[in-house]
Amino acid sequence: METSRRVRHCFGMKSIRVASYNIRKAIGTDRRRNPERVLEVLNEIDADVIALQEADRRFGVRSAAIPPLLLDSLSPYKPVPLNVQVDSMGWHGNAILVRKEAEIGAHDVLHLPCLEPRGATMAEVTLAGKTMRFFGMHLDLSGLWRRRQAAAVIHAAGVRETMPTVLMGDLNEWSANRGCLADFARHYSFAPCGRSFHARRPVAQLDRIMHCGQLKLLDCGVHDSAAARKASDHLPIWAEFRA
Protein backbone atom coordinates (compact mmCIF):
# COMPACT_ATOMS: atom_id res chain seq x y z
CA MET A 1 0.00 0.00 0.00
CA GLU A 2 2.83 2.38 0.69
CA THR A 3 4.07 1.64 -2.81
CA SER A 4 0.74 2.71 -4.28
CA ARG A 5 0.92 6.00 -2.38
CA ARG A 6 4.40 6.70 -3.80
CA VAL A 7 3.14 5.97 -7.29
CA ARG A 8 0.25 8.38 -6.87
CA HIS A 9 2.34 11.26 -5.54
CA CYS A 10 5.67 10.94 -7.26
CA PHE A 11 6.81 12.38 -10.58
CA GLY A 12 4.27 15.20 -10.42
CA MET A 13 1.20 12.98 -10.72
CA LYS A 14 -0.42 14.66 -7.70
CA SER A 15 -3.52 12.49 -7.69
CA ILE A 16 -5.63 12.07 -4.59
CA ARG A 17 -7.66 9.08 -3.48
CA VAL A 18 -10.87 9.57 -1.50
CA ALA A 19 -13.24 7.08 0.06
CA SER A 20 -16.65 6.94 1.68
CA TYR A 21 -17.59 4.30 4.22
CA ASN A 22 -20.65 3.73 6.40
CA ILE A 23 -19.01 1.85 9.27
CA ARG A 24 -22.29 1.11 11.09
CA LYS A 25 -20.84 2.16 14.44
CA ALA A 26 -18.13 -0.53 13.95
CA ILE A 27 -20.71 -3.31 14.18
CA GLY A 28 -19.98 -5.96 11.59
CA THR A 29 -22.15 -8.40 9.68
CA ASP A 30 -21.52 -10.86 12.52
CA ARG A 31 -23.19 -8.28 14.84
CA ARG A 32 -19.99 -7.80 16.80
CA ARG A 33 -18.50 -4.38 17.48
CA ASN A 34 -14.90 -4.47 16.29
CA PRO A 35 -13.23 -1.10 15.54
CA GLU A 36 -9.90 -2.79 14.82
CA ARG A 37 -11.55 -4.55 11.89
CA VAL A 38 -12.77 -1.21 10.51
CA LEU A 39 -9.26 0.18 10.77
CA GLU A 40 -7.96 -2.84 8.86
CA VAL A 41 -10.34 -1.96 6.03
CA LEU A 42 -9.36 1.71 6.09
CA ASN A 43 -5.71 0.75 5.80
CA GLU A 44 -6.52 -1.54 2.88
CA ILE A 45 -8.27 1.28 1.01
CA ASP A 46 -5.21 3.54 1.41
CA ALA A 47 -7.18 6.73 0.73
CA ASP A 48 -5.98 10.25 1.48
CA VAL A 49 -9.37 11.55 2.68
CA ILE A 50 -12.21 9.39 3.99
CA ALA A 51 -15.81 10.37 4.76
CA LEU A 52 -17.28 8.13 7.45
CA GLN A 53 -20.94 7.67 8.29
CA GLU A 54 -22.26 6.23 11.56
CA ALA A 55 -18.88 7.04 13.08
CA ASP A 56 -20.31 7.56 16.57
CA ARG A 57 -22.38 5.37 18.84
CA ARG A 58 -26.09 6.10 18.70
CA PHE A 59 -26.97 6.36 22.38
CA GLY A 60 -25.53 7.82 25.58
CA VAL A 61 -22.64 10.24 25.14
CA ARG A 62 -22.37 9.22 21.46
CA SER A 63 -18.70 8.34 21.83
CA ALA A 64 -16.59 7.64 18.76
CA ALA A 65 -17.06 4.14 17.34
CA ILE A 66 -13.30 4.07 16.73
CA PRO A 67 -11.53 5.10 19.96
CA PRO A 68 -9.05 7.96 19.33
CA LEU A 69 -6.09 5.97 20.66
CA LEU A 70 -6.80 3.11 18.26
CA LEU A 71 -7.17 5.48 15.32
CA ASP A 72 -3.87 7.15 16.14
CA SER A 73 -1.90 3.97 16.78
CA LEU A 74 -3.32 1.66 14.10
CA SER A 75 -3.84 4.01 11.16
CA PRO A 76 -2.20 6.92 9.31
CA TYR A 77 -5.31 9.08 9.86
CA LYS A 78 -6.55 11.89 12.06
CA PRO A 79 -10.12 13.20 12.27
CA VAL A 80 -11.08 16.69 11.18
CA PRO A 81 -11.81 18.39 14.55
CA LEU A 82 -15.49 19.32 14.60
CA ASN A 83 -15.58 20.53 18.23
CA VAL A 84 -19.24 19.60 18.65
CA GLN A 85 -19.27 16.85 21.30
CA VAL A 86 -16.27 15.96 23.43
CA ASP A 87 -16.38 12.19 23.00
CA SER A 88 -17.69 12.08 19.43
CA MET A 89 -15.69 11.85 16.23
CA GLY A 90 -18.43 13.21 14.00
CA TRP A 91 -21.53 15.35 13.62
CA HIS A 92 -24.66 13.20 13.65
CA GLY A 93 -22.27 10.35 12.88
CA ASN A 94 -20.54 12.06 9.94
CA ALA A 95 -16.76 12.35 10.22
CA ILE A 96 -13.90 13.14 7.86
CA LEU A 97 -10.51 11.46 8.26
CA VAL A 98 -7.36 12.77 6.60
CA ARG A 99 -3.76 11.64 6.58
CA LYS A 100 -1.78 12.87 9.56
CA GLU A 101 0.49 14.98 7.36
CA ALA A 102 -2.46 16.81 5.77
CA GLU A 103 -3.17 20.45 6.60
CA ILE A 104 -6.76 21.11 7.65
CA GLY A 105 -8.07 24.55 6.75
CA ALA A 106 -11.64 25.76 7.09
CA HIS A 107 -14.01 23.13 8.44
CA ASP A 108 -17.61 23.17 9.58
CA VAL A 109 -20.76 21.19 10.29
CA LEU A 110 -23.97 21.59 8.31
CA HIS A 111 -27.43 21.50 9.84
CA LEU A 112 -29.70 19.65 7.40
CA PRO A 113 -33.51 19.85 7.30
CA CYS A 114 -34.77 16.63 8.86
CA LEU A 115 -37.36 14.62 10.71
CA GLU A 116 -34.68 12.64 12.53
CA PRO A 117 -31.25 14.11 13.33
CA ARG A 118 -29.15 14.45 10.18
CA GLY A 119 -26.11 16.48 9.32
CA ALA A 120 -23.15 16.88 7.02
CA THR A 121 -19.53 17.91 7.44
CA MET A 122 -17.13 20.02 5.39
CA ALA A 123 -13.36 20.39 5.40
CA GLU A 124 -10.79 22.09 3.20
CA VAL A 125 -7.68 19.91 3.11
CA THR A 126 -4.20 20.52 1.70
CA LEU A 127 -2.19 17.43 0.84
CA ALA A 128 0.82 17.14 -1.46
CA GLY A 129 0.46 20.81 -2.34
CA LYS A 130 -3.18 20.56 -3.45
CA THR A 131 -6.09 22.12 -1.56
CA MET A 132 -9.53 20.61 -2.01
CA ARG A 133 -12.92 20.89 -0.32
CA PHE A 134 -14.74 17.79 0.92
CA PHE A 135 -18.30 17.25 2.08
CA GLY A 136 -19.42 14.12 3.91
CA MET A 137 -23.08 13.28 4.45
CA HIS A 138 -25.63 10.64 5.42
CA LEU A 139 -29.04 11.47 4.00
CA ASP A 140 -32.51 10.56 5.20
CA LEU A 141 -34.52 7.40 4.52
CA SER A 142 -37.36 9.61 3.23
CA GLY A 143 -37.10 10.70 -0.40
CA LEU A 144 -38.69 14.10 0.28
CA TRP A 145 -36.24 14.89 3.07
CA ARG A 146 -33.30 13.57 1.01
CA ARG A 147 -34.08 16.13 -1.67
CA ARG A 148 -34.29 18.93 0.88
CA GLN A 149 -31.00 17.81 2.42
CA ALA A 150 -29.33 17.58 -1.00
CA ALA A 151 -30.46 21.13 -1.74
CA ALA A 152 -28.90 22.31 1.53
CA VAL A 153 -25.56 20.65 0.75
CA ILE A 154 -25.53 21.99 -2.83
CA HIS A 155 -26.24 25.49 -1.50
CA ALA A 156 -23.50 25.23 1.14
CA ALA A 157 -20.98 24.19 -1.50
CA GLY A 158 -22.11 26.86 -3.96
CA VAL A 159 -21.75 29.86 -1.65
CA ARG A 160 -18.10 29.16 -0.88
CA GLU A 161 -15.04 30.23 -2.81
CA THR A 162 -14.53 28.13 -5.94
CA MET A 163 -12.27 25.16 -5.21
CA PRO A 164 -11.92 21.54 -6.38
CA THR A 165 -14.76 19.87 -4.52
CA VAL A 166 -15.79 16.30 -3.70
CA LEU A 167 -19.07 15.31 -2.07
CA MET A 168 -19.51 11.80 -0.72
CA GLY A 169 -21.53 9.69 1.63
CA ASP A 170 -24.45 7.36 2.12
CA LEU A 171 -27.28 8.98 0.12
CA ASN A 172 -29.81 6.24 0.94
CA GLU A 173 -31.18 6.56 -2.61
CA TRP A 174 -32.29 3.29 -4.24
CA SER A 175 -33.40 4.75 -7.58
CA ALA A 176 -30.97 4.87 -10.48
CA ASN A 177 -31.24 8.53 -11.50
CA ARG A 178 -34.18 10.16 -9.74
CA GLY A 179 -34.75 12.06 -6.51
CA CYS A 180 -31.68 13.55 -4.87
CA LEU A 181 -29.43 11.90 -7.47
CA ALA A 182 -31.00 14.05 -10.18
CA ASP A 183 -30.59 17.13 -7.98
CA PHE A 184 -26.90 16.49 -7.39
CA ALA A 185 -26.34 15.58 -11.06
CA ARG A 186 -27.29 19.10 -12.15
CA HIS A 187 -24.18 20.39 -10.36
CA TYR A 188 -21.74 17.48 -9.99
CA SER A 189 -20.57 14.35 -11.78
CA PHE A 190 -20.88 10.92 -10.19
CA ALA A 191 -18.00 8.49 -9.96
CA PRO A 192 -19.43 5.12 -11.11
CA CYS A 193 -18.09 3.21 -8.10
CA GLY A 194 -20.63 0.39 -8.11
CA ARG A 195 -22.87 -1.43 -5.66
CA SER A 196 -21.88 -1.24 -2.01
CA PHE A 197 -24.91 -2.48 -0.03
CA HIS A 198 -25.40 -5.06 1.42
CA ALA A 199 -21.78 -6.01 2.12
CA ARG A 200 -22.49 -9.74 1.90
CA ARG A 201 -24.39 -9.43 -1.37
CA PRO A 202 -24.21 -5.93 -2.89
CA VAL A 203 -27.43 -5.02 -4.71
CA ALA A 204 -27.66 -1.22 -4.32
CA GLN A 205 -25.52 1.88 -4.90
CA LEU A 206 -26.48 3.68 -1.72
CA ASP A 207 -22.98 5.12 -1.25
CA ARG A 208 -21.86 7.78 -3.74
CA ILE A 209 -18.91 10.00 -4.62
CA MET A 210 -19.52 13.19 -6.63
CA HIS A 211 -17.07 15.75 -7.96
CA CYS A 212 -16.94 19.15 -9.62
CA GLY A 213 -15.63 19.90 -13.10
CA GLN A 214 -12.20 20.97 -11.81
CA LEU A 215 -11.32 17.36 -11.06
CA LYS A 216 -10.55 14.56 -13.50
CA LEU A 217 -11.69 11.12 -12.40
CA LEU A 218 -8.87 8.61 -12.90
CA ASP A 219 -10.36 5.48 -11.38
CA CYS A 220 -13.00 4.36 -8.88
CA GLY A 221 -14.61 1.29 -7.41
CA VAL A 222 -15.99 -0.64 -4.47
CA HIS A 223 -13.50 -2.05 -1.98
CA ASP A 224 -14.68 -5.65 -1.65
CA SER A 225 -12.23 -7.54 0.56
CA ALA A 226 -12.73 -10.33 3.08
CA ALA A 227 -12.32 -7.84 5.92
CA ALA A 228 -14.73 -5.34 4.34
CA ARG A 229 -17.43 -7.99 3.96
CA LYS A 230 -17.33 -8.52 7.73
CA ALA A 231 -16.60 -5.04 9.15
CA SER A 232 -19.91 -3.33 8.24
CA ASP A 233 -23.12 -3.89 6.29
CA HIS A 234 -21.80 -1.40 3.69
CA LEU A 235 -18.71 -1.85 1.55
CA PRO A 236 -16.51 1.24 1.23
CA ILE A 237 -16.28 3.02 -2.11
CA TRP A 238 -13.29 4.95 -3.44
CA ALA A 239 -12.28 7.26 -6.25
CA GLU A 240 -9.01 8.74 -7.46
CA PHE A 241 -8.77 12.23 -8.93
CA ARG A 242 -6.31 14.63 -10.49
CA ALA A 243 -6.90 18.37 -10.34
mmCIF file of C-alpha atoms in Angstrom:
data_model
loop_
_atom_site.group_PDB
_atom_site.id
_atom_site.type_symbol
_atom_site.label_atom_id
_atom_site.label_comp_id
_atom_site.label_asym_id
_atom_site.label_seq_id
_atom_site.Cartn_x
_atom_site.Cartn_y
_atom_site.Cartn_z
ATOM 1 C CA MET A 1 0.000 0.000 0.000
ATOM 2 C CA GLU A 2 2.830 2.385 0.689
ATOM 3 C CA THR A 3 4.075 1.636 -2.806
ATOM 4 C CA SER A 4 0.740 2.710 -4.283
ATOM 5 C CA ARG A 5 0.924 6.004 -2.384
ATOM 6 C CA ARG A 6 4.395 6.699 -3.796
ATOM 7 C CA VAL A 7 3.144 5.968 -7.293
ATOM 8 C CA ARG A 8 0.250 8.384 -6.872
ATOM 9 C CA HIS A 9 2.337 11.257 -5.537
ATOM 10 C CA CYS A 10 5.669 10.938 -7.259
ATOM 11 C CA PHE A 11 6.815 12.377 -10.581
ATOM 12 C CA GLY A 12 4.268 15.199 -10.415
ATOM 13 C CA MET A 13 1.201 12.984 -10.725
ATOM 14 C CA LYS A 14 -0.416 14.655 -7.698
ATOM 15 C CA SER A 15 -3.524 12.493 -7.695
ATOM 16 C CA ILE A 16 -5.632 12.074 -4.594
ATOM 17 C CA ARG A 17 -7.663 9.078 -3.480
ATOM 18 C CA VAL A 18 -10.867 9.566 -1.502
ATOM 19 C CA ALA A 19 -13.244 7.078 0.059
ATOM 20 C CA SER A 20 -16.653 6.945 1.682
ATOM 21 C CA TYR A 21 -17.593 4.302 4.224
ATOM 22 C CA ASN A 22 -20.652 3.734 6.396
ATOM 23 C CA ILE A 23 -19.010 1.850 9.270
ATOM 24 C CA ARG A 24 -22.291 1.109 11.088
ATOM 25 C CA LYS A 25 -20.838 2.164 14.439
ATOM 26 C CA ALA A 26 -18.130 -0.527 13.949
ATOM 27 C CA ILE A 27 -20.711 -3.314 14.184
ATOM 28 C CA GLY A 28 -19.982 -5.958 11.589
ATOM 29 C CA THR A 29 -22.145 -8.405 9.679
ATOM 30 C CA ASP A 30 -21.521 -10.856 12.520
ATOM 31 C CA ARG A 31 -23.195 -8.285 14.844
ATOM 32 C CA ARG A 32 -19.988 -7.796 16.805
ATOM 33 C CA ARG A 33 -18.500 -4.384 17.479
ATOM 34 C CA ASN A 34 -14.895 -4.471 16.291
ATOM 35 C CA PRO A 35 -13.229 -1.103 15.542
ATOM 36 C CA GLU A 36 -9.899 -2.793 14.818
ATOM 37 C CA ARG A 37 -11.555 -4.550 11.888
ATOM 38 C CA VAL A 38 -12.774 -1.215 10.515
ATOM 39 C CA LEU A 39 -9.257 0.178 10.771
ATOM 40 C CA GLU A 40 -7.959 -2.837 8.863
ATOM 41 C CA VAL A 41 -10.338 -1.962 6.033
ATOM 42 C CA LEU A 42 -9.364 1.713 6.085
ATOM 43 C CA ASN A 43 -5.710 0.754 5.802
ATOM 44 C CA GLU A 44 -6.522 -1.535 2.880
ATOM 45 C CA ILE A 45 -8.272 1.284 1.007
ATOM 46 C CA ASP A 46 -5.210 3.535 1.410
ATOM 47 C CA ALA A 47 -7.180 6.733 0.728
ATOM 48 C CA ASP A 48 -5.980 10.251 1.484
ATOM 49 C CA VAL A 49 -9.371 11.548 2.675
ATOM 50 C CA ILE A 50 -12.211 9.394 3.991
ATOM 51 C CA ALA A 51 -15.809 10.369 4.760
ATOM 52 C CA LEU A 52 -17.280 8.134 7.455
ATOM 53 C CA GLN A 53 -20.938 7.666 8.287
ATOM 54 C CA GLU A 54 -22.263 6.233 11.557
ATOM 55 C CA ALA A 55 -18.884 7.041 13.075
ATOM 56 C CA ASP A 56 -20.311 7.556 16.570
ATOM 57 C CA ARG A 57 -22.384 5.370 18.840
ATOM 58 C CA ARG A 58 -26.092 6.103 18.703
ATOM 59 C CA PHE A 59 -26.971 6.363 22.385
ATOM 60 C CA GLY A 60 -25.527 7.815 25.580
ATOM 61 C CA VAL A 61 -22.641 10.245 25.142
ATOM 62 C CA ARG A 62 -22.369 9.221 21.455
ATOM 63 C CA SER A 63 -18.705 8.342 21.828
ATOM 64 C CA ALA A 64 -16.595 7.642 18.755
ATOM 65 C CA ALA A 65 -17.060 4.143 17.336
ATOM 66 C CA ILE A 66 -13.296 4.070 16.734
ATOM 67 C CA PRO A 67 -11.531 5.098 19.964
ATOM 68 C CA PRO A 68 -9.051 7.962 19.328
ATOM 69 C CA LEU A 69 -6.094 5.971 20.665
ATOM 70 C CA LEU A 70 -6.796 3.108 18.259
ATOM 71 C CA LEU A 71 -7.167 5.476 15.319
ATOM 72 C CA ASP A 72 -3.872 7.146 16.141
ATOM 73 C CA SER A 73 -1.900 3.970 16.783
ATOM 74 C CA LEU A 74 -3.316 1.660 14.101
ATOM 75 C CA SER A 75 -3.838 4.014 11.158
ATOM 76 C CA PRO A 76 -2.203 6.915 9.314
ATOM 77 C CA TYR A 77 -5.311 9.085 9.863
ATOM 78 C CA LYS A 78 -6.549 11.890 12.061
ATOM 79 C CA PRO A 79 -10.123 13.198 12.266
ATOM 80 C CA VAL A 80 -11.084 16.694 11.181
ATOM 81 C CA PRO A 81 -11.806 18.392 14.551
ATOM 82 C CA LEU A 82 -15.490 19.324 14.601
ATOM 83 C CA ASN A 83 -15.576 20.533 18.229
ATOM 84 C CA VAL A 84 -19.239 19.602 18.653
ATOM 85 C CA GLN A 85 -19.273 16.853 21.300
ATOM 86 C CA VAL A 86 -16.271 15.962 23.429
ATOM 87 C CA ASP A 87 -16.378 12.186 22.999
ATOM 88 C CA SER A 88 -17.690 12.080 19.430
ATOM 89 C CA MET A 89 -15.686 11.851 16.235
ATOM 90 C CA GLY A 90 -18.434 13.208 13.996
ATOM 91 C CA TRP A 91 -21.526 15.345 13.623
ATOM 92 C CA HIS A 92 -24.660 13.197 13.651
ATOM 93 C CA GLY A 93 -22.274 10.347 12.879
ATOM 94 C CA ASN A 94 -20.541 12.057 9.936
ATOM 95 C CA ALA A 95 -16.763 12.353 10.216
ATOM 96 C CA ILE A 96 -13.896 13.143 7.862
ATOM 97 C CA LEU A 97 -10.510 11.460 8.261
ATOM 98 C CA VAL A 98 -7.357 12.773 6.604
ATOM 99 C CA ARG A 99 -3.757 11.638 6.584
ATOM 100 C CA LYS A 100 -1.777 12.873 9.564
ATOM 101 C CA GLU A 101 0.492 14.979 7.355
ATOM 102 C CA ALA A 102 -2.458 16.811 5.766
ATOM 103 C CA GLU A 103 -3.166 20.447 6.605
ATOM 104 C CA ILE A 104 -6.757 21.106 7.645
ATOM 105 C CA GLY A 105 -8.065 24.546 6.748
ATOM 106 C CA ALA A 106 -11.639 25.764 7.091
ATOM 107 C CA HIS A 107 -14.013 23.129 8.436
ATOM 108 C CA ASP A 108 -17.608 23.166 9.582
ATOM 109 C CA VAL A 109 -20.761 21.194 10.289
ATOM 110 C CA LEU A 110 -23.967 21.587 8.307
ATOM 111 C CA HIS A 111 -27.434 21.503 9.839
ATOM 112 C CA LEU A 112 -29.698 19.655 7.405
ATOM 113 C CA PRO A 113 -33.510 19.849 7.305
ATOM 114 C CA CYS A 114 -34.771 16.627 8.856
ATOM 115 C CA LEU A 115 -37.362 14.624 10.711
ATOM 116 C CA GLU A 116 -34.682 12.639 12.529
ATOM 117 C CA PRO A 117 -31.245 14.106 13.328
ATOM 118 C CA ARG A 118 -29.150 14.448 10.182
ATOM 119 C CA GLY A 119 -26.107 16.481 9.321
ATOM 120 C CA ALA A 120 -23.150 16.879 7.021
ATOM 121 C CA THR A 121 -19.527 17.915 7.436
ATOM 122 C CA MET A 122 -17.134 20.021 5.385
ATOM 123 C CA ALA A 123 -13.361 20.394 5.398
ATOM 124 C CA GLU A 124 -10.785 22.094 3.199
ATOM 125 C CA VAL A 125 -7.682 19.915 3.105
ATOM 126 C CA THR A 126 -4.203 20.521 1.698
ATOM 127 C CA LEU A 127 -2.193 17.426 0.842
ATOM 128 C CA ALA A 128 0.820 17.140 -1.462
ATOM 129 C CA GLY A 129 0.457 20.815 -2.344
ATOM 130 C CA LYS A 130 -3.176 20.558 -3.447
ATOM 131 C CA THR A 131 -6.091 22.120 -1.564
ATOM 132 C CA MET A 132 -9.534 20.614 -2.007
ATOM 133 C CA ARG A 133 -12.916 20.886 -0.316
ATOM 134 C CA PHE A 134 -14.744 17.790 0.921
ATOM 135 C CA PHE A 135 -18.302 17.247 2.077
ATOM 136 C CA GLY A 136 -19.416 14.121 3.914
ATOM 137 C CA MET A 137 -23.084 13.278 4.450
ATOM 138 C CA HIS A 138 -25.632 10.641 5.421
ATOM 139 C CA LEU A 139 -29.039 11.472 4.001
ATOM 140 C CA ASP A 140 -32.509 10.556 5.200
ATOM 141 C CA LEU A 141 -34.523 7.403 4.519
ATOM 142 C CA SER A 142 -37.362 9.612 3.232
ATOM 143 C CA GLY A 143 -37.099 10.703 -0.403
ATOM 144 C CA LEU A 144 -38.691 14.099 0.281
ATOM 145 C CA TRP A 145 -36.236 14.886 3.073
ATOM 146 C CA ARG A 146 -33.300 13.566 1.015
ATOM 147 C CA ARG A 147 -34.075 16.131 -1.674
ATOM 148 C CA ARG A 148 -34.288 18.928 0.881
ATOM 149 C CA GLN A 149 -31.003 17.810 2.416
ATOM 150 C CA ALA A 150 -29.330 17.581 -0.999
ATOM 151 C CA ALA A 151 -30.457 21.134 -1.739
ATOM 152 C CA ALA A 152 -28.897 22.307 1.535
ATOM 153 C CA VAL A 153 -25.557 20.649 0.746
ATOM 154 C CA ILE A 154 -25.533 21.992 -2.829
ATOM 155 C CA HIS A 155 -26.235 25.485 -1.500
ATOM 156 C CA ALA A 156 -23.502 25.231 1.144
ATOM 157 C CA ALA A 157 -20.980 24.186 -1.502
ATOM 158 C CA GLY A 158 -22.107 26.857 -3.957
ATOM 159 C CA VAL A 159 -21.747 29.863 -1.652
ATOM 160 C CA ARG A 160 -18.104 29.156 -0.877
ATOM 161 C CA GLU A 161 -15.035 30.225 -2.814
ATOM 162 C CA THR A 162 -14.530 28.127 -5.944
ATOM 163 C CA MET A 163 -12.265 25.161 -5.211
ATOM 164 C CA PRO A 164 -11.919 21.539 -6.383
ATOM 165 C CA THR A 165 -14.761 19.866 -4.520
ATOM 166 C CA VAL A 166 -15.786 16.298 -3.701
ATOM 167 C CA LEU A 167 -19.074 15.308 -2.069
ATOM 168 C CA MET A 168 -19.512 11.800 -0.716
ATOM 169 C CA GLY A 169 -21.532 9.688 1.631
ATOM 170 C CA ASP A 170 -24.455 7.363 2.124
ATOM 171 C CA LEU A 171 -27.282 8.978 0.122
ATOM 172 C CA ASN A 172 -29.809 6.240 0.938
ATOM 173 C CA GLU A 173 -31.181 6.562 -2.605
ATOM 174 C CA TRP A 174 -32.289 3.294 -4.236
ATOM 175 C CA SER A 175 -33.403 4.753 -7.577
ATOM 176 C CA ALA A 176 -30.966 4.870 -10.485
ATOM 177 C CA ASN A 177 -31.239 8.531 -11.495
ATOM 178 C CA ARG A 178 -34.179 10.157 -9.744
ATOM 179 C CA GLY A 179 -34.749 12.058 -6.511
ATOM 180 C CA CYS A 180 -31.678 13.550 -4.868
ATOM 181 C CA LEU A 181 -29.431 11.905 -7.473
ATOM 182 C CA ALA A 182 -31.004 14.050 -10.182
ATOM 183 C CA ASP A 183 -30.590 17.130 -7.983
ATOM 184 C CA PHE A 184 -26.896 16.488 -7.389
ATOM 185 C CA ALA A 185 -26.340 15.584 -11.058
ATOM 186 C CA ARG A 186 -27.290 19.104 -12.153
ATOM 187 C CA HIS A 187 -24.181 20.393 -10.360
ATOM 188 C CA TYR A 188 -21.736 17.479 -9.989
ATOM 189 C CA SER A 189 -20.570 14.349 -11.775
ATOM 190 C CA PHE A 190 -20.884 10.925 -10.191
ATOM 191 C CA ALA A 191 -17.996 8.485 -9.962
ATOM 192 C CA PRO A 192 -19.435 5.120 -11.106
ATOM 193 C CA CYS A 193 -18.091 3.212 -8.101
ATOM 194 C CA GLY A 194 -20.632 0.388 -8.107
ATOM 195 C CA ARG A 195 -22.873 -1.434 -5.661
ATOM 196 C CA SER A 196 -21.883 -1.236 -2.006
ATOM 197 C CA PHE A 197 -24.908 -2.476 -0.034
ATOM 198 C CA HIS A 198 -25.404 -5.061 1.417
ATOM 199 C CA ALA A 199 -21.776 -6.012 2.117
ATOM 200 C CA ARG A 200 -22.486 -9.745 1.901
ATOM 201 C CA ARG A 201 -24.389 -9.427 -1.371
ATOM 202 C CA PRO A 202 -24.208 -5.934 -2.891
ATOM 203 C CA VAL A 203 -27.432 -5.017 -4.708
ATOM 204 C CA ALA A 204 -27.658 -1.216 -4.324
ATOM 205 C CA GLN A 205 -25.518 1.881 -4.899
ATOM 206 C CA LEU A 206 -26.478 3.684 -1.716
ATOM 207 C CA ASP A 207 -22.980 5.124 -1.254
ATOM 208 C CA ARG A 208 -21.859 7.778 -3.741
ATOM 209 C CA ILE A 209 -18.907 9.999 -4.619
ATOM 210 C CA MET A 210 -19.524 13.190 -6.632
ATOM 211 C CA HIS A 211 -17.069 15.751 -7.962
ATOM 212 C CA CYS A 212 -16.944 19.148 -9.624
ATOM 213 C CA GLY A 213 -15.625 19.900 -13.099
ATOM 214 C CA GLN A 214 -12.204 20.973 -11.806
ATOM 215 C CA LEU A 215 -11.325 17.356 -11.064
ATOM 216 C CA LYS A 216 -10.547 14.560 -13.498
ATOM 217 C CA LEU A 217 -11.693 11.123 -12.399
ATOM 218 C CA LEU A 218 -8.871 8.612 -12.896
ATOM 219 C CA ASP A 219 -10.364 5.484 -11.377
ATOM 220 C CA CYS A 220 -13.003 4.358 -8.883
ATOM 221 C CA GLY A 221 -14.605 1.286 -7.414
ATOM 222 C CA VAL A 222 -15.987 -0.641 -4.466
ATOM 223 C CA HIS A 223 -13.503 -2.055 -1.981
ATOM 224 C CA ASP A 224 -14.676 -5.647 -1.653
ATOM 225 C CA SER A 225 -12.233 -7.539 0.557
ATOM 226 C CA ALA A 226 -12.727 -10.329 3.075
ATOM 227 C CA ALA A 227 -12.320 -7.837 5.920
ATOM 228 C CA ALA A 228 -14.732 -5.342 4.344
ATOM 229 C CA ARG A 229 -17.433 -7.986 3.955
ATOM 230 C CA LYS A 230 -17.330 -8.517 7.732
ATOM 231 C CA ALA A 231 -16.597 -5.043 9.146
ATOM 232 C CA SER A 232 -19.907 -3.332 8.241
ATOM 233 C CA ASP A 233 -23.116 -3.887 6.294
ATOM 234 C CA HIS A 234 -21.800 -1.397 3.691
ATOM 235 C CA LEU A 235 -18.705 -1.850 1.554
ATOM 236 C CA PRO A 236 -16.512 1.239 1.232
ATOM 237 C CA ILE A 237 -16.276 3.019 -2.111
ATOM 238 C CA TRP A 238 -13.294 4.954 -3.437
ATOM 239 C CA ALA A 239 -12.281 7.265 -6.251
ATOM 240 C CA GLU A 240 -9.007 8.737 -7.458
ATOM 241 C CA PHE A 241 -8.772 12.235 -8.931
ATOM 242 C CA ARG A 242 -6.314 14.628 -10.486
ATOM 243 C CA ALA A 243 -6.897 18.371 -10.341
#
